[in-house]
Structure formats: structure tokens, C-alpha cells
């Protein structure tokens, strides 16, 4: 073979070999990249296989066993078919709920977490709807129920026997109702209480992450000193380039079916997806106790599933008016107050007020500061009617549950989101101001229809409150066409300016204090 031909063959062979090597390296690099970013921009839980196993039981343990094996060890467990002991398991259909409870009012949230606006119910109230109107429309609206369960519905819920004696008896804080359609999902989050979650319709997939991995899940800054909290990741599409530590998160996956319950320890991270035409469930929130008394647990034969309306619950909801959900734990409050005692066993009330009530925040509105001072003064008068200047550890240890609830309401008044006046604090007054000014034309004529339309569409408010603002404007100046809008705004928006908003300052100070004293 001529030299030139040999050279050409060798060159061709080298080029082919180089091409094969390049392809091989490219494939491996691509494979490595995909492995490195497994689960990138996919729902949380796709970054690896579940590697942790959660216990599952076909029975509900007695209270002592429940405490020793699960609650005290901060360890979740599934109780298969435990929810079948509730009447809701058999009875809760759309028809039954509408017929029996249709006129009761429930609290609403947006089904999509990307939607920060609250839905409006049939009565035109932000974040509220009746059972009837909700179930007649829930398949087609961005809304689901997460509400304290109304008292008339309590008869359908059975409190499991593991909570029916000892310290658990006085530890049930509140019970939440969940109603949704066509699926939904939560953020990766942790709850402030222990809870037992039971399903009566549909299914739910739970991804569970132990608290010892908190450093991996990108907890939000505002959650740092609170009992509950949430991760900053988008649980529907996790960006592993922005949140790379998520790749290391180990988790357990649990699928719960109709009739199942799960115990979820307070502070345990979890992300939940619900499925089914109608998904209904309750969550029984109870205290994160540090000790357990077995009082009454010797009568095991008398401990059974018990209708909720026959069980002590700290906070209940009538089904109309304001709810009372979301308060701090009264048992932790007692623990906190006891840590404030000096060497003589006394809690100096002036020091207590100075340290935990007098906020130095410049961002706090003046009305909030005045309200804080008023509540502090009322609390001191309640605790110390004889004006001694202190209370004792013995006094705190002997306080009843009802007295602790009274004290807590001075510290942690009912959240405005639990009231029908929520809209006054939910919609920013400054945004309404700007809209009011924009709705005056060059001749000083106010366009009422434009205001109402933009208040609802742009600010997410209701027609009822938009019309109330218009009427206030009319009353403030009979001839609105000649009005100076800036001069009328304080009077027109008085309720928005003076509305109370949730202030987490005390809770965060309390959390930090308990953390320093190893009392969490």
C-alpha cells in the first residue's frame, strides 16, 4: 500500500478513536451532571430515593407507650385505619356536610401557595366561606379550608385513646379541619405543636425530614426563632443551583389512605400532597410536653376512642364569628414564666415587662406600641392585684389551665386573621391611598367604578369593603368632585390605619429565652 494511503488510514483511525472518546466523555459528563442535579426543577423528593422508614402500626398504642416510644423521642408513626373510629369516615360526603353543617363558617386559604391573595366566600368576606357555598364551588376555585373545626362537627371526630389519660388530657390545644379538591400541596414546613392527622376522604403523600437536617433545608429567616417554620424552597420545583444542600436531605415517604392517621412531632419537617375528588382530614394539635404524668392511665379498659365533643379542648370555635386558632402553647408559657424566677423564687414584674414587652423596634406602628403597653399593664394587674411587684414560682405552678389561657390572651391576643375584620389588616393602607389618588381625574372627579374594580383585581380585596370605602369617601365630603383626596384619606381609611396586625416579637423573645435555658 502506498505510504500516503497508509498515512490516511492511520489518520482516519485516530480521528475515529478521538471522536469515540469525545462522545464517551460527553455522555459521562452529561450523566454526571444529571446525577449531580437529580431532581433539579422537580418537586421536592425527586432529588434521591427515600432512605428512612417511618413506623407503621395496625393499632393505636396506649398513652404511656405512645409517650415512651414516640412523643418523648420526637418520632413519627402511622396508625393504619385509626380514623375509621370517627363517624366522619363513613358519613362525610358533600351531601351530608351540606345538610348537617351547611350554615357554619370556615376559614379559607388559597390552594396555590404562589397565590398570596386570600379567597372570598359567598358572603363576600375575605378568607371566609360557609360549608354549603364552599362545597358547591370548591372544585372550581383556588381555595381550600384550613380552619378550627366548628363545634357542631366535633361529634364526628374521635380523639384516639393515646391522648385519653395522663398529661395528654389537658394538652389538646385545638383541632383543625382540612377540606380541599383536585389535589394540593404544602410548603416544606414544621408545625408548632405535636399533632395527629387523620384522613376521611382522599389520600395524602407525606415526605418527612428529621429536625437534625434543619441546616440543609434553607429555613426562612422569619422562622428562626419561632416554633413553627417553613423552608424557602419551592416544593413544586426545587432549584438545586440556588439551594444545593437539598441534594443531601434524607427523608421518609408515607402514603396515607382514607382511614389512616399519622403522629407528626412538633418541629418535625414535612411536606404534604393531597389527592382525590374530595380530601377531608383533621389535625389534633397537642402540646410539646417535656414530662409525662400517668395519672388515670391505670384504668386501661376505660381508655377508648372518644367523640371530640366529650373531650377537653383548650380552644374551640362555635362555627360563627371569630376563631381562636394559632395561640401559643399554655404549657410552654408556664415553663417560660418559671424560668424568670430569681434565687428567691420570685418573678419581678417590672423586669418582665421591660424585657419582653417594651419593644425598641422603629418599624412598629405607634398604635401597636400603645396596644402592647396597654396589654402589659392589664397583665400586671391580673397577676398582681395587690401591687406587690412580683409573683412566685408556687403561684405559677398552681395556676389552672383557664388562668393560663387568661394570661396568654394578654400576651398573645387573638390574631386578626381569625376575625371577619381581616381585610383591614390584610390590604395595605398605602396601596389603597395610591389607588384612591389615581382614581381622581384631572378635573377632580372620582371614578367609583374604577376604584372598586382595581381594589378587587389589583389589591385582592372584596366588593363589600371597596363599597364601604366609597361610602366613607362620600360621607367625608358630600361634593367628592371638589375634594382634595389627600385631606380625606385619613378619615376614609381609618379602619385600615388602626387595624391590629400579628406581632411575633414576644414569641420570638420567649423562644430565644427558652433556648438559652435549654427549655425548648
Short mmCIF file of N, CA and C in Angstrom, two decimals, residues 247-409:
data_model
loop_
_atom_site.label_atom_id
_atom_site.label_comp_id
_atom_site.label_asym_id
_atom_site.label_seq_id
_atom_site.Cartn_x
_atom_site.Cartn_y
_atom_site.Cartn_z
N UNK A 247 -29.87 18.48 47.99
CA UNK A 247 -29.43 17.17 47.47
C UNK A 247 -29.07 16.21 48.60
N UNK A 248 -28.67 16.75 49.75
CA UNK A 248 -28.21 15.92 50.85
C UNK A 248 -29.34 15.51 51.79
N UNK A 249 -30.53 16.08 51.62
CA UNK A 249 -31.63 15.84 52.56
C UNK A 249 -32.15 14.41 52.44
N UNK A 250 -32.09 13.67 53.53
CA UNK A 250 -32.67 12.32 53.59
C UNK A 250 -34.09 12.43 54.13
N UNK A 251 -34.96 11.57 53.66
CA UNK A 251 -36.36 11.69 54.06
C UNK A 251 -37.05 10.34 54.03
N UNK A 252 -38.22 10.32 54.65
CA UNK A 252 -39.11 9.18 54.61
C UNK A 252 -40.34 9.56 53.80
N UNK A 253 -40.90 8.62 53.08
CA UNK A 253 -42.14 8.87 52.34
C UNK A 253 -43.23 7.96 52.88
N UNK A 254 -44.38 8.58 53.19
CA UNK A 254 -45.52 7.84 53.72
C UNK A 254 -46.75 8.19 52.89
N UNK A 255 -47.47 7.19 52.42
CA UNK A 255 -48.74 7.42 51.74
C UNK A 255 -49.86 7.05 52.71
N UNK A 256 -50.72 8.02 52.97
CA UNK A 256 -51.86 7.79 53.87
C UNK A 256 -53.13 7.69 53.04
N UNK A 257 -53.91 6.69 53.36
CA UNK A 257 -55.17 6.46 52.67
C UNK A 257 -56.34 6.83 53.57
N UNK A 258 -57.51 6.87 52.98
CA UNK A 258 -58.75 7.12 53.74
C UNK A 258 -58.81 6.17 54.93
N UNK A 259 -58.93 6.75 56.13
CA UNK A 259 -59.00 5.94 57.34
C UNK A 259 -57.72 5.87 58.13
N UNK A 260 -56.61 6.42 57.60
CA UNK A 260 -55.32 6.37 58.31
C UNK A 260 -55.08 7.64 59.12
N UNK A 261 -54.24 7.51 60.14
CA UNK A 261 -53.77 8.65 60.94
C UNK A 261 -52.25 8.60 61.02
N UNK A 262 -51.64 9.76 61.26
CA UNK A 262 -50.20 9.83 61.46
C UNK A 262 -49.91 10.76 62.63
N UNK A 263 -48.97 10.36 63.48
CA UNK A 263 -48.47 11.27 64.52
C UNK A 263 -47.27 12.01 63.97
N UNK A 264 -47.35 13.34 63.98
CA UNK A 264 -46.25 14.17 63.49
C UNK A 264 -45.74 15.03 64.66
N UNK A 265 -44.52 14.78 65.14
CA UNK A 265 -43.99 15.56 66.26
C UNK A 265 -43.86 17.04 65.90
N UNK A 266 -44.09 17.90 66.86
CA UNK A 266 -43.88 19.33 66.65
C UNK A 266 -42.43 19.59 66.28
N UNK A 267 -42.21 20.45 65.29
CA UNK A 267 -40.86 20.78 64.86
C UNK A 267 -40.28 19.81 63.85
N UNK A 268 -41.02 18.75 63.49
CA UNK A 268 -40.54 17.78 62.50
C UNK A 268 -40.91 18.28 61.11
N UNK A 269 -39.93 18.39 60.21
CA UNK A 269 -40.18 18.92 58.88
C UNK A 269 -41.00 17.94 58.04
N UNK A 270 -41.97 18.48 57.31
CA UNK A 270 -42.76 17.62 56.43
C UNK A 270 -43.36 18.43 55.29
N UNK A 271 -43.59 17.74 54.18
CA UNK A 271 -44.22 18.34 53.00
C UNK A 271 -45.29 17.38 52.54
N UNK A 272 -46.49 17.90 52.28
CA UNK A 272 -47.65 17.03 52.06
C UNK A 272 -48.31 17.35 50.73
N UNK A 273 -48.70 16.30 50.01
CA UNK A 273 -49.50 16.45 48.79
C UNK A 273 -50.79 15.66 48.96
N UNK A 274 -51.90 16.32 48.69
CA UNK A 274 -53.20 15.66 48.83
C UNK A 274 -53.77 15.33 47.47
N UNK A 275 -54.58 14.25 47.43
CA UNK A 275 -55.15 13.76 46.18
C UNK A 275 -56.61 13.37 46.42
N UNK A 276 -57.38 13.36 45.34
CA UNK A 276 -58.76 12.89 45.42
C UNK A 276 -59.76 13.96 45.07
N UNK A 277 -60.93 13.52 44.63
CA UNK A 277 -62.01 14.44 44.28
C UNK A 277 -62.35 15.34 45.47
N UNK A 278 -62.52 14.74 46.64
CA UNK A 278 -62.65 15.50 47.89
C UNK A 278 -61.65 14.93 48.88
N UNK A 279 -60.88 15.80 49.48
CA UNK A 279 -59.94 15.39 50.51
C UNK A 279 -60.36 16.04 51.81
N UNK A 280 -60.64 15.24 52.81
CA UNK A 280 -61.03 15.79 54.11
C UNK A 280 -60.19 15.15 55.21
N UNK A 281 -59.84 15.96 56.20
CA UNK A 281 -58.97 15.47 57.27
C UNK A 281 -59.07 16.40 58.47
N UNK A 282 -58.58 15.94 59.60
CA UNK A 282 -58.42 16.79 60.77
C UNK A 282 -57.02 16.61 61.33
N UNK A 283 -56.54 17.63 62.02
CA UNK A 283 -55.26 17.57 62.72
C UNK A 283 -55.50 17.95 64.17
N UNK A 284 -55.18 17.02 65.07
CA UNK A 284 -55.36 17.24 66.51
C UNK A 284 -54.04 17.75 67.06
N UNK A 285 -54.00 19.05 67.39
CA UNK A 285 -52.76 19.66 67.88
C UNK A 285 -52.68 19.53 69.40
N UNK A 286 -51.56 19.01 69.90
CA UNK A 286 -51.38 18.93 71.35
C UNK A 286 -49.96 19.35 71.73
N UNK A 287 -49.78 19.67 73.00
CA UNK A 287 -48.57 20.33 73.49
C UNK A 287 -47.32 19.48 73.31
N UNK A 288 -46.19 20.20 73.16
CA UNK A 288 -44.88 19.55 73.18
C UNK A 288 -44.43 19.46 74.65
N UNK A 289 -44.86 18.41 75.29
CA UNK A 289 -44.58 18.23 76.72
C UNK A 289 -43.14 17.77 76.94
N UNK A 290 -42.58 18.16 78.09
CA UNK A 290 -41.23 17.70 78.43
C UNK A 290 -41.27 16.55 79.43
N UNK A 291 -42.40 16.42 80.13
CA UNK A 291 -42.57 15.33 81.10
C UNK A 291 -43.96 14.75 80.94
N UNK A 292 -44.14 13.54 81.44
CA UNK A 292 -45.44 12.89 81.30
C UNK A 292 -45.87 12.29 82.63
N UNK A 293 -47.08 12.65 83.07
CA UNK A 293 -47.69 12.05 84.25
C UNK A 293 -48.66 10.97 83.79
N UNK A 294 -48.64 9.82 84.46
CA UNK A 294 -49.50 8.71 84.08
C UNK A 294 -50.82 8.71 84.84
N UNK A 295 -51.17 9.81 85.43
CA UNK A 295 -52.39 9.87 86.23
C UNK A 295 -53.61 9.42 85.40
N UNK A 296 -54.35 8.47 85.92
CA UNK A 296 -55.54 7.98 85.24
C UNK A 296 -55.26 6.90 84.21
N UNK A 297 -53.99 6.60 83.97
CA UNK A 297 -53.65 5.62 82.93
C UNK A 297 -53.71 4.18 83.45
N UNK A 298 -53.99 4.00 84.74
CA UNK A 298 -54.09 2.65 85.28
C UNK A 298 -55.40 1.97 84.90
N UNK A 299 -56.38 2.79 84.42
CA UNK A 299 -57.68 2.23 84.02
C UNK A 299 -57.70 2.02 82.51
N UNK A 300 -56.83 1.15 82.03
CA UNK A 300 -56.67 0.96 80.60
C UNK A 300 -57.96 0.51 79.91
N UNK A 301 -58.79 -0.25 80.61
CA UNK A 301 -60.01 -0.76 79.99
C UNK A 301 -61.01 0.34 79.71
N UNK A 302 -60.81 1.54 80.32
CA UNK A 302 -61.74 2.65 80.12
C UNK A 302 -61.22 3.66 79.09
N UNK A 303 -60.03 3.40 78.55
CA UNK A 303 -59.43 4.33 77.59
C UNK A 303 -59.79 3.88 76.18
N UNK A 304 -60.52 4.74 75.45
CA UNK A 304 -61.01 4.34 74.13
C UNK A 304 -61.12 5.56 73.23
N UNK A 305 -61.41 5.32 71.95
CA UNK A 305 -61.73 6.41 71.04
C UNK A 305 -62.95 7.14 71.60
N UNK A 306 -62.86 8.48 71.67
CA UNK A 306 -63.91 9.27 72.31
C UNK A 306 -64.30 10.43 71.42
N UNK A 307 -65.61 10.67 71.20
CA UNK A 307 -66.02 11.82 70.40
C UNK A 307 -65.43 13.12 70.94
N UNK A 308 -64.99 13.96 70.04
CA UNK A 308 -64.31 15.19 70.41
C UNK A 308 -65.15 16.08 71.32
N UNK A 309 -66.47 16.07 71.12
CA UNK A 309 -67.32 16.94 71.94
C UNK A 309 -67.42 16.47 73.39
N UNK A 310 -66.80 15.32 73.70
CA UNK A 310 -66.77 14.83 75.08
C UNK A 310 -65.37 14.92 75.70
N UNK A 311 -64.47 15.63 75.02
CA UNK A 311 -63.06 15.68 75.43
C UNK A 311 -62.66 17.14 75.69
N UNK A 312 -61.83 17.40 76.73
CA UNK A 312 -61.37 18.77 76.96
C UNK A 312 -60.47 19.26 75.82
N UNK A 313 -60.83 20.39 75.22
CA UNK A 313 -60.02 21.03 74.19
C UNK A 313 -59.80 22.47 74.64
N UNK A 314 -58.57 22.96 74.60
CA UNK A 314 -58.29 24.29 75.16
C UNK A 314 -58.97 25.41 74.38
N UNK A 315 -58.94 25.32 73.04
CA UNK A 315 -59.50 26.39 72.22
C UNK A 315 -60.52 25.79 71.26
N UNK A 316 -61.74 26.31 71.31
CA UNK A 316 -62.82 25.80 70.47
C UNK A 316 -63.39 26.94 69.63
N UNK A 317 -64.16 26.55 68.62
CA UNK A 317 -64.75 27.52 67.69
C UNK A 317 -66.22 27.17 67.49
N UNK A 318 -67.10 28.15 67.70
CA UNK A 318 -68.53 27.90 67.65
C UNK A 318 -69.03 27.57 66.25
N UNK A 319 -68.32 28.06 65.23
CA UNK A 319 -68.79 27.90 63.86
C UNK A 319 -69.25 29.20 63.25
N UNK A 320 -69.25 30.28 64.06
CA UNK A 320 -69.62 31.62 63.59
C UNK A 320 -68.76 32.65 64.33
N UNK A 321 -68.51 33.77 63.70
CA UNK A 321 -67.71 34.82 64.33
C UNK A 321 -66.24 34.51 64.31
N UNK A 322 -65.53 34.93 65.35
CA UNK A 322 -64.08 34.79 65.39
C UNK A 322 -63.65 33.39 65.80
N UNK A 323 -62.55 32.94 65.19
CA UNK A 323 -61.92 31.69 65.61
C UNK A 323 -60.92 32.01 66.71
N UNK A 324 -60.32 30.97 67.28
CA UNK A 324 -59.31 31.18 68.32
C UNK A 324 -58.07 30.33 68.06
N UNK A 325 -57.81 30.02 66.79
CA UNK A 325 -56.70 29.12 66.49
C UNK A 325 -55.36 29.86 66.45
N UNK A 326 -54.30 29.10 66.67
CA UNK A 326 -52.96 29.65 66.48
C UNK A 326 -52.30 30.25 67.69
N UNK A 327 -52.88 30.07 68.88
CA UNK A 327 -52.27 30.64 70.07
C UNK A 327 -51.01 29.87 70.49
N UNK A 328 -50.18 30.52 71.27
CA UNK A 328 -49.02 29.86 71.85
C UNK A 328 -49.48 28.77 72.82
N UNK A 329 -48.60 27.86 73.12
CA UNK A 329 -48.88 26.73 74.00
C UNK A 329 -48.89 27.20 75.46
N UNK A 330 -50.00 26.98 76.17
CA UNK A 330 -50.09 27.46 77.56
C UNK A 330 -49.12 26.71 78.47
N UNK A 331 -48.80 25.47 78.15
CA UNK A 331 -47.86 24.72 78.99
C UNK A 331 -46.44 25.25 78.82
N UNK A 332 -46.09 25.64 77.60
CA UNK A 332 -44.78 26.26 77.39
C UNK A 332 -44.75 27.64 78.03
N UNK A 333 -45.88 28.34 78.01
CA UNK A 333 -45.95 29.65 78.68
C UNK A 333 -45.64 29.51 80.16
N UNK A 334 -46.21 28.52 80.82
CA UNK A 334 -45.92 28.32 82.24
C UNK A 334 -44.43 28.02 82.44
N UNK A 335 -43.89 27.14 81.58
CA UNK A 335 -42.47 26.79 81.67
C UNK A 335 -41.60 28.03 81.52
N UNK A 336 -41.97 28.88 80.59
CA UNK A 336 -41.23 30.11 80.33
C UNK A 336 -41.25 31.04 81.55
N UNK A 337 -42.43 31.25 82.11
CA UNK A 337 -42.55 32.16 83.26
C UNK A 337 -41.76 31.65 84.46
N UNK A 338 -41.71 30.33 84.64
CA UNK A 338 -40.96 29.76 85.76
C UNK A 338 -39.46 30.02 85.64
N UNK A 339 -38.96 30.10 84.41
CA UNK A 339 -37.52 30.34 84.23
C UNK A 339 -37.13 31.77 84.60
N UNK A 340 -38.11 32.64 84.76
CA UNK A 340 -37.82 34.04 85.08
C UNK A 340 -37.61 34.26 86.58
N UNK A 341 -37.84 33.23 87.39
CA UNK A 341 -37.74 33.39 88.84
C UNK A 341 -36.29 33.62 89.28
N UNK A 342 -36.13 34.47 90.26
CA UNK A 342 -34.78 34.72 90.81
C UNK A 342 -34.46 33.70 91.90
N UNK A 343 -33.37 33.93 92.61
CA UNK A 343 -32.94 32.99 93.64
C UNK A 343 -33.94 32.83 94.77
N UNK A 344 -34.82 33.80 94.95
CA UNK A 344 -35.84 33.72 95.99
C UNK A 344 -37.15 33.11 95.48
N UNK A 345 -37.14 32.71 94.20
CA UNK A 345 -38.35 32.13 93.64
C UNK A 345 -39.38 33.17 93.24
N UNK A 346 -38.92 34.41 93.01
CA UNK A 346 -39.85 35.50 92.66
C UNK A 346 -39.61 35.96 91.22
N UNK A 347 -40.70 36.30 90.56
CA UNK A 347 -40.63 36.88 89.22
C UNK A 347 -40.97 38.36 89.35
N UNK A 348 -39.99 39.22 89.13
CA UNK A 348 -40.19 40.67 89.24
C UNK A 348 -40.91 41.16 87.99
N UNK A 349 -42.10 41.70 88.17
CA UNK A 349 -42.95 42.03 87.04
C UNK A 349 -42.45 43.22 86.23
N UNK A 350 -41.79 44.18 86.89
CA UNK A 350 -41.25 45.31 86.13
C UNK A 350 -40.14 44.85 85.19
N UNK A 351 -39.29 43.93 85.67
CA UNK A 351 -38.23 43.38 84.80
C UNK A 351 -38.83 42.59 83.64
N UNK A 352 -39.88 41.83 83.95
CA UNK A 352 -40.55 41.03 82.93
C UNK A 352 -41.11 41.92 81.82
N UNK A 353 -41.78 42.99 82.21
CA UNK A 353 -42.36 43.91 81.22
C UNK A 353 -41.27 44.59 80.41
N UNK A 354 -40.22 45.06 81.08
CA UNK A 354 -39.14 45.75 80.37
C UNK A 354 -38.46 44.84 79.36
N UNK A 355 -38.28 43.59 79.72
CA UNK A 355 -37.53 42.69 78.87
C UNK A 355 -38.34 42.15 77.70
N UNK A 356 -39.64 41.91 77.92
CA UNK A 356 -40.41 41.18 76.90
C UNK A 356 -41.53 41.99 76.25
N UNK A 357 -41.92 43.11 76.83
CA UNK A 357 -43.00 43.89 76.25
C UNK A 357 -42.53 45.17 75.58
N UNK A 358 -41.58 45.84 76.15
CA UNK A 358 -41.17 47.14 75.62
C UNK A 358 -40.26 46.97 74.42
N UNK A 359 -40.87 46.88 73.26
CA UNK A 359 -40.11 46.69 72.03
C UNK A 359 -39.45 47.99 71.59
N UNK A 360 -38.21 47.89 71.12
CA UNK A 360 -37.48 49.07 70.65
C UNK A 360 -37.57 49.22 69.14
N UNK A 361 -38.35 48.39 68.48
CA UNK A 361 -38.40 48.40 67.02
C UNK A 361 -38.94 49.72 66.48
N UNK A 362 -38.20 50.34 65.58
CA UNK A 362 -38.66 51.58 64.94
C UNK A 362 -39.74 51.29 63.90
N UNK A 363 -39.80 50.04 63.45
CA UNK A 363 -40.75 49.68 62.40
C UNK A 363 -42.16 49.44 62.95
N UNK A 364 -42.27 49.32 64.26
CA UNK A 364 -43.56 49.01 64.84
C UNK A 364 -44.44 50.26 64.84
N UNK A 365 -45.64 50.11 64.32
CA UNK A 365 -46.55 51.24 64.25
C UNK A 365 -46.91 51.73 65.64
N UNK A 366 -47.15 53.03 65.77
CA UNK A 366 -47.43 53.63 67.07
C UNK A 366 -48.63 52.98 67.74
N UNK A 367 -49.64 52.64 66.94
CA UNK A 367 -50.84 52.03 67.54
C UNK A 367 -50.51 50.66 68.13
N UNK A 368 -49.54 49.95 67.52
CA UNK A 368 -49.14 48.65 68.05
C UNK A 368 -48.38 48.82 69.36
N UNK A 369 -47.55 49.85 69.44
CA UNK A 369 -46.81 50.11 70.68
C UNK A 369 -47.77 50.45 71.82
N UNK A 370 -48.78 51.25 71.52
CA UNK A 370 -49.76 51.62 72.54
C UNK A 370 -50.55 50.39 73.00
N UNK A 371 -50.91 49.55 72.04
CA UNK A 371 -51.65 48.33 72.38
C UNK A 371 -50.79 47.41 73.24
N UNK A 372 -49.51 47.33 72.93
CA UNK A 372 -48.58 46.49 73.70
C UNK A 372 -48.49 47.00 75.14
N UNK A 373 -48.36 48.31 75.31
CA UNK A 373 -48.27 48.90 76.65
C UNK A 373 -49.55 48.67 77.44
N UNK A 374 -50.67 48.79 76.76
CA UNK A 374 -51.97 48.59 77.41
C UNK A 374 -52.11 47.14 77.89
N UNK A 375 -51.71 46.19 77.04
CA UNK A 375 -51.80 44.78 77.41
C UNK A 375 -50.86 44.44 78.55
N UNK A 376 -49.66 45.02 78.55
CA UNK A 376 -48.70 44.77 79.63
C UNK A 376 -49.25 45.26 80.97
N UNK A 377 -49.85 46.43 80.94
CA UNK A 377 -50.42 47.00 82.18
C UNK A 377 -51.56 46.13 82.70
N UNK A 378 -52.42 45.65 81.79
CA UNK A 378 -53.54 44.80 82.18
C UNK A 378 -53.04 43.46 82.71
N UNK A 379 -51.99 42.90 82.11
CA UNK A 379 -51.43 41.63 82.57
C UNK A 379 -50.89 41.75 83.98
N UNK A 380 -50.14 42.82 84.25
CA UNK A 380 -49.58 43.02 85.58
C UNK A 380 -50.70 43.14 86.62
N UNK A 381 -51.77 43.85 86.26
CA UNK A 381 -52.90 44.00 87.18
C UNK A 381 -53.56 42.65 87.46
N UNK A 382 -53.61 41.78 86.44
CA UNK A 382 -54.21 40.46 86.60
C UNK A 382 -53.33 39.58 87.50
N UNK A 383 -52.03 39.61 87.26
CA UNK A 383 -51.10 38.75 88.01
C UNK A 383 -50.88 39.24 89.44
N UNK A 384 -50.94 40.55 89.61
CA UNK A 384 -50.54 41.14 90.90
C UNK A 384 -51.57 42.17 91.36
N UNK A 385 -52.78 41.72 91.70
CA UNK A 385 -53.83 42.67 92.10
C UNK A 385 -53.48 43.44 93.39
N UNK A 386 -52.61 42.89 94.23
CA UNK A 386 -52.23 43.55 95.48
C UNK A 386 -51.02 44.47 95.31
N UNK A 387 -50.51 44.59 94.09
CA UNK A 387 -49.42 45.51 93.77
C UNK A 387 -48.16 45.23 94.59
N UNK A 388 -47.81 43.96 94.70
CA UNK A 388 -46.59 43.59 95.43
C UNK A 388 -45.35 43.78 94.56
N UNK A 389 -45.54 43.75 93.25
CA UNK A 389 -44.41 43.93 92.34
C UNK A 389 -43.80 42.63 91.88
N UNK A 390 -44.32 41.50 92.37
CA UNK A 390 -43.77 40.20 91.96
C UNK A 390 -44.83 39.12 92.10
N UNK A 391 -44.57 37.98 91.46
CA UNK A 391 -45.33 36.75 91.70
C UNK A 391 -44.32 35.65 92.00
N UNK A 392 -44.76 34.53 92.54
CA UNK A 392 -43.84 33.47 92.94
C UNK A 392 -43.97 32.24 92.05
N UNK A 393 -42.95 31.39 92.10
CA UNK A 393 -42.97 30.13 91.36
C UNK A 393 -44.14 29.26 91.81
N UNK A 394 -44.39 29.27 93.12
CA UNK A 394 -45.50 28.47 93.64
C UNK A 394 -46.83 28.93 93.04
N UNK A 395 -47.00 30.24 92.92
CA UNK A 395 -48.22 30.79 92.32
C UNK A 395 -48.38 30.29 90.87
N UNK A 396 -47.29 30.33 90.10
CA UNK A 396 -47.33 29.89 88.71
C UNK A 396 -47.62 28.40 88.60
N UNK A 397 -47.02 27.61 89.47
CA UNK A 397 -47.21 26.16 89.41
C UNK A 397 -48.64 25.75 89.73
N UNK A 398 -49.36 26.60 90.48
CA UNK A 398 -50.73 26.29 90.88
C UNK A 398 -51.79 26.89 89.97
N UNK A 399 -51.36 27.60 88.92
CA UNK A 399 -52.33 28.20 88.01
C UNK A 399 -53.11 27.12 87.26
N UNK A 400 -54.41 27.31 87.13
CA UNK A 400 -55.24 26.38 86.36
C UNK A 400 -55.05 26.63 84.86
N UNK A 401 -55.56 25.70 84.05
CA UNK A 401 -55.49 25.88 82.60
C UNK A 401 -56.24 27.14 82.18
N UNK A 402 -57.39 27.38 82.78
CA UNK A 402 -58.17 28.58 82.42
C UNK A 402 -57.42 29.86 82.79
N UNK A 403 -56.73 29.86 83.91
CA UNK A 403 -55.94 31.04 84.29
C UNK A 403 -54.78 31.25 83.32
N UNK A 404 -54.14 30.17 82.91
CA UNK A 404 -53.06 30.28 81.93
C UNK A 404 -53.58 30.83 80.61
N UNK A 405 -54.78 30.42 80.22
CA UNK A 405 -55.38 30.94 78.99
C UNK A 405 -55.64 32.45 79.11
N UNK A 406 -56.09 32.88 80.29
CA UNK A 406 -56.32 34.32 80.51
C UNK A 406 -55.01 35.09 80.36
N UNK A 407 -53.95 34.56 80.97
CA UNK A 407 -52.64 35.23 80.90
C UNK A 407 -52.15 35.27 79.46
N UNK A 408 -52.31 34.16 78.76
CA UNK A 408 -51.84 34.09 77.38
C UNK A 408 -52.53 35.13 76.49
N UNK A 409 -53.81 35.40 76.73
CA UNK A 409 -54.53 36.36 75.89
C UNK A 409 -54.02 37.78 76.07
#
